[in-house]
Amino acid sequence: MIGPNLLSSRAQSINGSGIRRVFEIGAGIPAAQKIDLSIGQPDFPVPQAIKDAAIRAIQEDRNGYPLTRGIVELREVIAEQIKRDLGWSIGGLPLNPSASDPGVLVTSGTSGALILSCMALLNPGDEIIIPDPWFVLYPYLATLSNGVAVKCPVYPDFRMTAERVEKFVTPRTKMVLLNSPGNPGGVVASERECADLLDLCKKRNLVLLSDEIYDEFTYDEFRTQPMASNPKKLMCPSPARLPGAQEHVLLVRGYGKTYGVTGWRLGYAVGPRWLVEEMTKLQQYVYVSSPHPLQWGVMKAFEVDMSGHVSEYQRRRDVVVRALSPHTSIPTPGGAFYAFPAVPERFGGENERGEKFFQAAVRHNVLVVPSRTFSARDTHFRLSYATPMEKLSRGLEVLAGLMEGKLS
Ligand code: PMP
């Protein structure tokens, strides 16, 4: 019989229900009453220059297949930015094919880069160490590439330290995944933590996969590492800015969150040429390319000043921490637009209190995401403050009220 019995165990082992369920429950709440703090996408309009450039590209008939690795013009811009920011040496274009030059690949969203990196590196049974809590895709990176995701708990401070990671390194480990600023906690790794992780990866011959999709959304006090080309400009610490990184770090960044174009599916990977070349080969058959006219759209993105939006998110972060910290523990988010507060213990045991709190919040039309969606534990919840201040404040009143026991 034809039917679900034909589905692969790979497909069946992927549980898509976590975020989808929150979405479906949210769809049942009238828009005017709904306070949605579950969505992981920016709430500001796409900068006009970026929209205009994409529209122009469509009208100028730049709609066919681009090069698999991305249009030369965009890769050149990325290469320049990487040189300025990280100090990685990159020749002119076409990029110098010598082994020490990093490859540059434009990918189908940041997700595309993450998936291709695992497809390129993992044999069946090979391991990638990911943080727990994780971004929802991370465990499935291994499922999709027949590898094994080894979960490294980073509670209670959500710091992915070398000391914590080292305990999980085995002869099958090939990759360590660092996400800073992090989803779901917004936690930013320190320069010391980045250096220690890089040292560990060098010592054990591992690839350090650095998911920096939220790099632009790093708040002032966590910007502690100078940009390679300008010591006065402080950036989010990155292992990619440290000596020797070019051989060990696969850096993944994206356009979606930074410029509000999550639907455009545009990210990029830079790293050791032998690895990026292999990812490029795989991209040809998996995604073919990322969308051609939209690559022209983000050509000038690095020139757009997003600091006003970052300051606004910093202001909202302060409001979130002020509202919830009297009632629970909440690591101060240093970036991204998420907070990951603990649910008070009276809501239930380690495997249920996130869900119980989520359900209580839904009764007040507030949507958050229980931590069981991105952790082996259900002790926390994620809230996104990429929400206008007025709604955010109303949502926080409900969440604080539930924590205090004033609401039920
Ligand atoms: N990494 C992290 C940490 C994320 O939060 C997300 C999106 N929520 C992604 C990667 C994937 O982003 P993209 O839409 O660029 O594929």
PDB file of C-alpha atoms and ligand atoms in Angstrom, residues 40 108-112 114 135 137-138 179 181-183 211 213-214 254-257 262 265-267 338 382, ligand 1:
ATOM      1  CA  GLY A  40      12.296  34.721  15.691  1.00  0.00           C
ATOM      2  CA  SER A 108      20.415  29.375   0.847  1.00  0.00           C
ATOM      3  CA  GLY A 109      19.982  31.060   4.210  1.00  0.00           C
ATOM      4  CA  THR A 110      22.244  30.347   7.131  1.00  0.00           C
ATOM      5  CA  SER A 111      20.498  26.982   7.385  1.00  0.00           C
ATOM      6  CA  GLY A 112      21.803  26.079   3.925  1.00  0.00           C
ATOM      7  CA  LEU A 114      24.944  24.667   8.246  1.00  0.00           C
ATOM      8  CA  PHE A 135      18.545  26.198  17.810  1.00  0.00           C
ATOM      9  CA  LEU A 137      17.797  22.815  13.376  1.00  0.00           C
ATOM     10  CA  TYR A 138      20.982  21.733  15.178  1.00  0.00           C
ATOM     11  CA  ASN A 179      26.351  29.896  18.324  1.00  0.00           C
ATOM     12  CA  PRO A 181      24.989  35.513  20.150  1.00  0.00           C
ATOM     13  CA  GLY A 182      22.905  32.473  20.895  1.00  0.00           C
ATOM     14  CA  ASN A 183      19.429  31.258  20.191  1.00  0.00           C
ATOM     15  CA  ASP A 211      27.024  30.241  13.621  1.00  0.00           C
ATOM     16  CA  ILE A 213      23.689  34.785  12.315  1.00  0.00           C
ATOM     17  CA  TYR A 214      23.023  37.376  15.073  1.00  0.00           C
ATOM     18  CA  GLY A 254      23.391  35.571   7.244  1.00  0.00           C
ATOM     19  CA  TYR A 255      21.389  38.459   5.886  1.00  0.00           C
ATOM     20  CA  GLY A 256      17.939  37.340   7.014  1.00  0.00           C
ATOM     21  CA  LYS A 257      17.930  38.522  10.619  1.00  0.00           C
ATOM     22  CA  THR A 262      14.419  36.081   6.464  1.00  0.00           C
ATOM     23  CA  ARG A 265      17.038  32.788   2.091  1.00  0.00           C
ATOM     24  CA  LEU A 266      20.492  34.329   1.987  1.00  0.00           C
ATOM     25  CA  GLY A 267      23.526  33.502   4.062  1.00  0.00           C
ATOM     26  CA  TYR A 338      15.717  36.434  22.662  1.00  0.00           C
ATOM     27  CA  ARG A 382      12.111  31.451  25.080  1.00  0.00           C
TER      28      ARG A 382
HETATM   29  N1  PMP B   1      21.035  29.765  13.269  1.00  0.00           N
HETATM   30  C1  PMP B   1      20.336  30.280  14.273  1.00  0.00           C
HETATM   31  C2  PMP B   1      20.963  30.350  15.620  1.00  0.00           C
HETATM   32  C3  PMP B   1      19.024  30.736  14.060  1.00  0.00           C
HETATM   33  O1  PMP B   1      18.332  31.242  15.089  1.00  0.00           O
HETATM   34  C4  PMP B   1      18.465  30.645  12.768  1.00  0.00           C
HETATM   35  C5  PMP B   1      17.061  31.099  12.461  1.00  0.00           C
HETATM   36  N2  PMP B   1      16.185  31.255  13.473  1.00  0.00           N
HETATM   37  C6  PMP B   1      19.232  30.084  11.755  1.00  0.00           C
HETATM   38  C7  PMP B   1      20.525  29.658  12.030  1.00  0.00           C
HETATM   39  C8  PMP B   1      18.696  29.895  10.362  1.00  0.00           C
HETATM   40  O2  PMP B   1      18.552  31.104   9.712  1.00  0.00           O
HETATM   41  P1  PMP B   1      18.216  31.257   8.175  1.00  0.00           P
HETATM   42  O3  PMP B   1      16.826  31.773   8.111  1.00  0.00           O
HETATM   43  O4  PMP B   1      19.237  32.244   7.664  1.00  0.00           O
HETATM   44  O5  PMP B   1      18.368  29.932   7.543  1.00  0.00           O
END
